[in-house]
Coordinates of C-alpha atoms in Angstrom, one line a residue:
M187 CA 12.3 1.3 12.8
Q188 CA 13.9 1.7 9.4
I189 CA 12.9 1.3 5.7
R190 CA 15.0 -0.2 3.0
K191 CA 14.5 -1.6 -0.4
S192 CA 13.4 -5.2 -0.6
T193 CA 15.7 -7.9 -1.9
E194 CA 15.1 -11.4 -3.3
Q195 CA 16.1 -12.7 0.1
D196 CA 13.1 -10.9 1.7
L197 CA 10.5 -12.6 -0.6
G198 CA 9.7 -15.4 1.8
R199 CA 9.2 -13.1 4.7
M200 CA 7.1 -10.8 2.6
L201 CA 4.8 -13.7 1.6
E202 CA 4.4 -14.5 5.3
I203 CA 3.5 -10.9 6.1
Y204 CA 0.9 -10.8 3.3
A205 CA -0.6 -14.1 4.6
V206 CA -0.9 -12.5 8.1
A207 CA -2.4 -9.4 6.6
R208 CA -5.1 -11.3 4.6
R209 CA -6.1 -13.1 7.8
F210 CA -6.2 -9.8 9.7
M211 CA -8.3 -8.1 7.1
A212 CA -10.8 -11.0 7.0
E213 CA -11.1 -11.0 10.8
H214 CA -11.8 -7.2 10.7
G215 CA -14.6 -7.2 8.2
N216 CA -12.5 -7.0 5.0
P217 CA -12.4 -10.5 3.5
N218 CA -12.6 -9.6 -0.1
Q219 CA -9.8 -7.0 -0.7
W220 CA -7.0 -9.5 -0.9
G221 CA -8.4 -12.8 0.4
P222 CA -10.2 -14.5 -2.5
R223 CA -7.3 -13.9 -4.9
G224 CA -4.5 -14.5 -2.5
W225 CA -3.3 -11.0 -3.3
P226 CA -0.6 -10.0 -3.9
P227 CA 0.8 -12.7 -6.2
E228 CA 4.4 -13.8 -5.9
A229 CA 5.1 -12.8 -9.5
L230 CA 4.0 -9.2 -8.9
L231 CA 6.2 -9.0 -5.7
R232 CA 9.2 -10.3 -7.7
R233 CA 8.6 -7.6 -10.3
D234 CA 8.3 -5.0 -7.6
I235 CA 11.6 -6.1 -6.1
E236 CA 13.4 -6.2 -9.5
S237 CA 12.1 -2.7 -10.3
G238 CA 13.3 -1.3 -7.0
R239 CA 9.9 -0.2 -5.9
S240 CA 9.4 -2.8 -3.1
Y241 CA 10.3 -1.8 0.5
V242 CA 10.5 -3.5 3.8
C243 CA 10.2 -2.1 7.3
L244 CA 12.5 -3.4 9.9
N245 CA 12.0 -3.1 13.7
D246 CA 14.8 -2.1 16.0
A247 CA 16.1 -5.6 16.2
G248 CA 16.4 -5.8 12.4
R249 CA 13.5 -8.1 11.8
V250 CA 11.3 -7.4 8.8
V251 CA 7.8 -6.5 10.2
G252 CA 6.2 -4.7 7.2
T253 CA 6.3 -4.3 3.5
F254 CA 4.9 -2.1 0.8
F255 CA 5.2 -0.8 -2.8
F256 CA 6.2 2.8 -3.3
D257 CA 6.8 4.8 -6.5
Q258 CA 6.8 8.5 -7.3
G259 CA 6.6 10.7 -10.3
A260 CA 4.2 12.4 -12.7
D261 CA 1.0 10.4 -13.6
I262 CA 2.5 7.2 -12.4
E263 CA -0.7 5.3 -11.4
P264 CA -2.9 4.6 -14.5
T265 CA -6.0 3.8 -12.3
Y266 CA -5.8 7.3 -10.7
R267 CA -6.4 9.1 -14.0
Q268 CA -10.1 8.8 -13.5
I269 CA -11.7 9.5 -10.2
A270 CA -15.4 9.4 -9.5
D271 CA -17.5 11.2 -6.9
G272 CA -14.7 13.8 -6.3
A273 CA -11.4 15.1 -7.4
W274 CA -7.7 14.9 -6.5
L275 CA -6.4 17.8 -4.5
D276 CA -3.4 18.5 -6.8
D277 CA -2.4 17.3 -10.3
G278 CA 1.3 17.5 -9.8
P279 CA 3.8 14.7 -9.4
Y280 CA 3.0 12.4 -6.5
G281 CA 4.0 9.3 -4.6
V282 CA 1.9 6.2 -4.4
V283 CA 1.8 3.4 -1.8
H284 CA 0.3 0.0 -2.6
R285 CA 0.2 -3.4 -0.9
I286 CA 1.2 -2.1 2.5
A287 CA 1.1 -4.8 5.2
S288 CA 2.6 -5.6 8.6
D289 CA 3.0 -8.9 10.5
G290 CA 1.0 -7.4 13.5
S291 CA 3.9 -7.9 15.9
E292 CA 4.4 -4.2 16.6
R293 CA 2.1 -1.2 16.7
G294 CA 2.7 1.7 14.3
V295 CA 4.3 -0.1 11.4
G296 CA 1.7 1.2 8.9
A297 CA 2.0 4.7 10.1
Y298 CA 5.8 4.6 10.0
C299 CA 5.8 3.3 6.4
L300 CA 3.3 5.9 5.2
S301 CA 5.1 8.7 7.0
W302 CA 8.4 7.6 5.4
A303 CA 6.8 7.5 1.9
Y304 CA 5.3 11.0 2.4
A305 CA 8.6 12.3 3.5
Q306 CA 10.1 11.2 0.2
C307 CA 7.8 13.3 -1.9
G308 CA 5.5 15.5 0.1
H309 CA 2.5 14.5 -2.0
L310 CA 1.1 11.0 -1.5
R311 CA -1.9 9.1 -2.9
I312 CA -3.3 5.8 -1.8
D313 CA -6.4 3.8 -2.2
T314 CA -8.2 1.2 -0.1
H315 CA -11.2 -1.1 -0.2
G316 CA -14.5 0.3 1.2
D317 CA -14.5 -2.5 3.8
N318 CA -10.9 -1.7 5.0
T319 CA -12.0 0.5 7.9
V320 CA -8.7 -0.1 9.7
M321 CA -6.7 1.5 6.8
Q322 CA -9.3 4.2 6.4
G323 CA -8.9 5.2 10.1
L324 CA -5.1 5.2 9.8
L325 CA -5.2 7.4 6.7
V326 CA -7.5 10.0 8.4
K327 CA -5.3 9.9 11.5
L328 CA -2.3 10.7 9.3
G329 CA -3.9 13.6 7.6
F330 CA -5.0 12.1 4.3
V331 CA -8.2 13.4 2.7
H332 CA -10.8 11.2 1.0
C333 CA -10.9 12.5 -2.6
G334 CA -13.3 10.1 -4.3
T335 CA -13.5 6.7 -5.8
I336 CA -11.2 4.9 -8.3
Y337 CA -11.4 1.5 -9.9
V338 CA -8.5 -0.9 -10.2
Y339 CA -7.8 -3.3 -13.0
E340 CA -7.7 -6.4 -10.9
D341 CA -11.4 -6.5 -9.9
N342 CA -14.6 -4.5 -10.1
D343 CA -14.6 -3.4 -6.5
P344 CA -14.4 0.4 -6.1
R345 CA -11.6 1.8 -4.0
L346 CA -11.7 4.8 -1.8
A347 CA -9.0 7.3 -2.9
Y348 CA -7.0 9.4 -0.5
E349 CA -4.4 12.1 -0.9
K350 CA -2.1 14.0 1.4
L351 CA -0.2 17.2 0.4

């Protein structure tokens, strides 16, 4: 597998992957994280691509099988400034992954994407819905630590916040 920045030509495939991911989450007890709002919206994905913070994961045959948002820097995620029921492990610059999804055609896409992102910065934060037990399991398997709860601007659902140093 390999990771590269997304291009406008990838947008259709990315939308397909997110549709698959919404169905997968609903079938695995997490219908509310992305499903009711059709998250993520196409306009947001276009902005991610234009800003250079959208990535795709290609399998060995060159087919796009996953996608995610990645950024890194100091205090880059406004919703991470306040954390309830815990604390971040470190206040230094960090990377953040959002909107990670795969088409389900191959095992290990999520782990590959998260490992790639961690390798870019050595300090990674991510959050997920409390019903997303699949993602929670993956994060623990990859060595992330549950640090507390954050709240996103898009809805009132709390998110479980994880960090890896």
